[in-house]
Tab-separated table of C-alpha atoms in Angstrom:
chain	number	residue	atom	x	y	z
A	1	MET	CA	-9.462	-4.744	12.184
A	2	THR	CA	-6.363	-5.893	14.365
A	3	LYS	CA	-6.088	-4.711	18.022
A	4	PRO	CA	-2.926	-3.006	17.213
A	5	LEU	CA	-4.359	-0.638	14.424
A	6	LYS	CA	-7.797	-0.057	16.364
A	7	LEU	CA	-5.276	1.187	19.208
A	8	LEU	CA	-2.723	3.622	16.599
A	9	MET	CA	-5.618	4.791	15.474
A	10	LEU	CA	-7.255	6.293	18.478
A	11	ILE	CA	-4.134	7.220	19.490
A	12	THR	CA	-3.885	9.077	15.937
A	13	ASP	CA	-7.259	9.937	15.426
A	14	VAL	CA	-8.041	11.805	18.796
A	15	GLY	CA	-4.488	13.381	19.525
A	16	PHE	CA	-5.312	15.414	16.353
A	17	LEU	CA	-8.383	16.332	18.219
A	18	ILE	CA	-6.332	17.231	21.119
A	19	TYR	CA	-4.019	18.979	18.844
A	20	TRP	CA	-6.412	20.882	17.611
A	21	LEU	CA	-7.717	21.569	21.240
A	22	VAL	CA	-4.529	22.960	22.215
A	23	THR	CA	-3.336	25.081	19.413
A	24	TRP	CA	-7.061	26.285	19.264
A	25	LEU	CA	-7.178	27.426	22.496
A	26	HIS	CA	-3.640	28.824	22.349
A	27	LEU	CA	-1.849	25.824	25.506
A	28	VAL	CA	2.114	25.421	24.393
A	29	PRO	CA	5.173	27.322	25.334
A	30	ASP	CA	5.580	29.241	22.719
A	31	GLU	CA	9.318	27.440	23.610
A	32	TYR	CA	7.784	24.043	22.266
A	33	LEU	CA	6.366	26.140	18.734
A	34	TYR	CA	8.226	25.232	15.770
A	35	LYS	CA	10.673	27.854	14.257
A	36	ASP	CA	8.770	30.955	12.962
A	37	TYR	CA	5.608	30.470	14.588
A	38	ASN	CA	3.874	33.481	14.953
A	39	ASN	CA	4.548	35.038	11.734
A	40	GLU	CA	1.587	34.915	9.339
A	41	ILE	CA	2.157	32.563	7.078
A	42	MET	CA	3.439	29.811	8.944
A	43	MET	CA	0.312	30.514	11.200
A	44	ALA	CA	-1.827	29.939	7.962
A	45	TRP	CA	0.707	26.950	6.525
A	46	ASN	CA	0.187	25.046	10.130
A	47	ILE	CA	-4.463	25.913	10.258
A	48	SER	CA	-4.397	24.809	5.986
A	49	PHE	CA	-3.757	20.777	8.085
A	50	VAL	CA	-7.272	21.982	10.250
A	51	PRO	CA	-9.729	20.350	7.774
A	52	LEU	CA	-7.320	17.639	6.493
A	53	ASP	CA	-6.591	16.762	10.318
A	54	LEU	CA	-9.738	16.819	11.255
A	55	LEU	CA	-11.426	14.445	8.251
A	56	ILE	CA	-8.796	11.570	9.088
A	57	SER	CA	-9.934	11.710	13.287
A	58	LEU	CA	-14.127	11.641	11.289
A	59	THR	CA	-13.046	8.466	9.608
A	60	GLY	CA	-10.801	6.871	11.556
A	61	LEU	CA	-13.316	7.578	14.591
A	62	LEU	CA	-16.381	6.414	11.889
A	63	SER	CA	-14.844	3.466	10.261
A	64	MET	CA	-13.764	1.892	14.480
A	65	TYR	CA	-17.144	2.346	15.638
A	66	PHE	CA	-19.037	0.438	12.020
A	67	PHE	CA	-16.039	-2.145	12.976
A	68	LYS	CA	-17.540	-2.758	15.995
A	69	LYS	CA	-21.286	-2.722	14.428
A	70	ASN	CA	-19.805	-5.012	12.046
A	71	LYS	CA	-21.004	-3.082	9.139
A	72	GLY	CA	-19.328	-3.477	6.453
A	73	GLN	CA	-18.594	0.645	5.540
A	74	TRP	CA	-15.400	0.074	8.039
A	75	LEU	CA	-12.924	-0.720	5.121
A	76	PRO	CA	-13.466	1.742	2.549
A	77	LEU	CA	-13.260	4.384	6.173
A	78	CYS	CA	-10.561	3.162	7.065
A	79	LEU	CA	-8.676	2.543	3.542
A	80	LEU	CA	-9.390	6.937	3.419
A	81	SER	CA	-8.234	7.419	6.840
A	82	LEU	CA	-4.700	6.121	7.024
A	83	SER	CA	-4.010	7.236	3.461
A	84	LEU	CA	-5.356	11.181	4.597
A	85	THR	CA	-3.039	10.250	7.831
A	86	PHE	CA	0.002	9.396	5.239
A	87	CYS	CA	-0.412	12.717	3.456
A	88	SER	CA	-0.484	14.638	6.638
A	89	GLY	CA	2.872	13.507	7.977
A	90	LEU	CA	4.187	13.475	4.179
A	91	GLN	CA	2.826	17.444	3.662
A	92	ALA	CA	4.597	18.255	7.001
A	93	ILE	CA	7.752	16.354	6.860
A	94	ALA	CA	8.489	18.101	2.935
A	95	PHE	CA	7.733	21.526	4.145
A	96	TRP	CA	10.168	21.165	6.593
A	97	THR	CA	12.440	19.320	3.926
A	98	ILE	CA	11.652	22.753	2.313
A	99	ARG	CA	12.516	25.127	4.925
A	100	LEU	CA	15.453	22.998	5.882
A	101	ASP	CA	14.490	22.456	9.593
A	102	LEU	CA	15.040	19.103	11.630
A	103	ASP	CA	12.824	19.658	14.663
A	104	TRP	CA	12.490	15.995	16.076
A	105	SER	CA	10.099	17.837	18.322
A	106	TRP	CA	7.262	17.475	15.380
A	107	TRP	CA	9.454	15.720	12.030
A	108	VAL	CA	9.066	12.416	15.213
A	109	PRO	CA	5.053	13.148	15.059
A	110	ASN	CA	5.112	13.283	11.258
A	111	LEU	CA	7.815	10.676	10.531
A	112	PHE	CA	4.408	8.030	12.915
A	113	LEU	CA	1.832	9.299	10.675
A	114	ILE	CA	4.011	8.026	7.510
A	115	VAL	CA	5.354	5.013	8.710
A	116	TYR	CA	2.346	3.876	10.405
A	117	PRO	CA	-0.155	3.471	7.861
A	118	LEU	CA	2.194	1.659	5.761
A	119	PHE	CA	2.232	-1.754	7.761
A	120	PHE	CA	-1.352	-1.590	7.738
A	121	LEU	CA	-2.676	-0.093	4.206
A	122	PRO	CA	-1.695	-3.785	2.767
A	123	SER	CA	-3.836	-5.333	4.093
A	124	ILE	CA	-6.259	-4.197	4.133
A	125	MET	CA	-6.886	-3.128	0.580
A	126	LYS	CA	-6.482	-6.649	-0.034
A	127	LYS	CA	-9.210	-7.170	2.511
A	128	GLY	CA	-10.953	-4.436	0.323
A	129	ARG	CA	-10.361	-6.716	-2.758
A	130	TYR	CA	-10.929	-9.757	-1.009
A	131	THR	CA	-14.600	-8.031	0.325
A	132	ALA	CA	-15.117	-6.390	-3.688
A	133	SER	CA	-14.883	-10.023	-5.154
A	134	MET	CA	-17.489	-12.269	-3.252
A	135	THR	CA	-20.465	-8.920	-3.646
A	136	ALA	CA	-19.372	-8.554	-7.502
A	137	VAL	CA	-21.879	-9.664	-9.142
A	138	GLN	CA	-21.169	-12.199	-11.748
A	139	PRO	CA	-22.194	-12.420	-15.932
A	140	ASN	CA	-24.912	-15.005	-16.872
A	141	LYS	CA	-22.888	-17.066	-18.980
């Protein structure tokens, strides 16, 4: 796990935890909330991301912990975390696109969630294939 990956995962995973804490405590002034924030359906849409975002944070933080402890579980957890991060950002951007709602304060963080995993997923997947091939059971000849 490279230093840039660790840093970006830490920012993302802790960022999700802070975002949901701030959201739960209603600490953001109304003028910074997205359009129709107080609409019941919009609130439900936003809250529907809680399980996904918390799973991203859990898998990402566990991945970093296992990497630090030199445990092989870090690799699939990292792959899962990056994949789910991409999905979270994609879902939000798709929603804002359908609504034709272009607010950069919401688009930029979600575009970040889409783009940053793409820089690391290929090398993580390649490392996973290498690790799997090294541990595969060879048939008797």
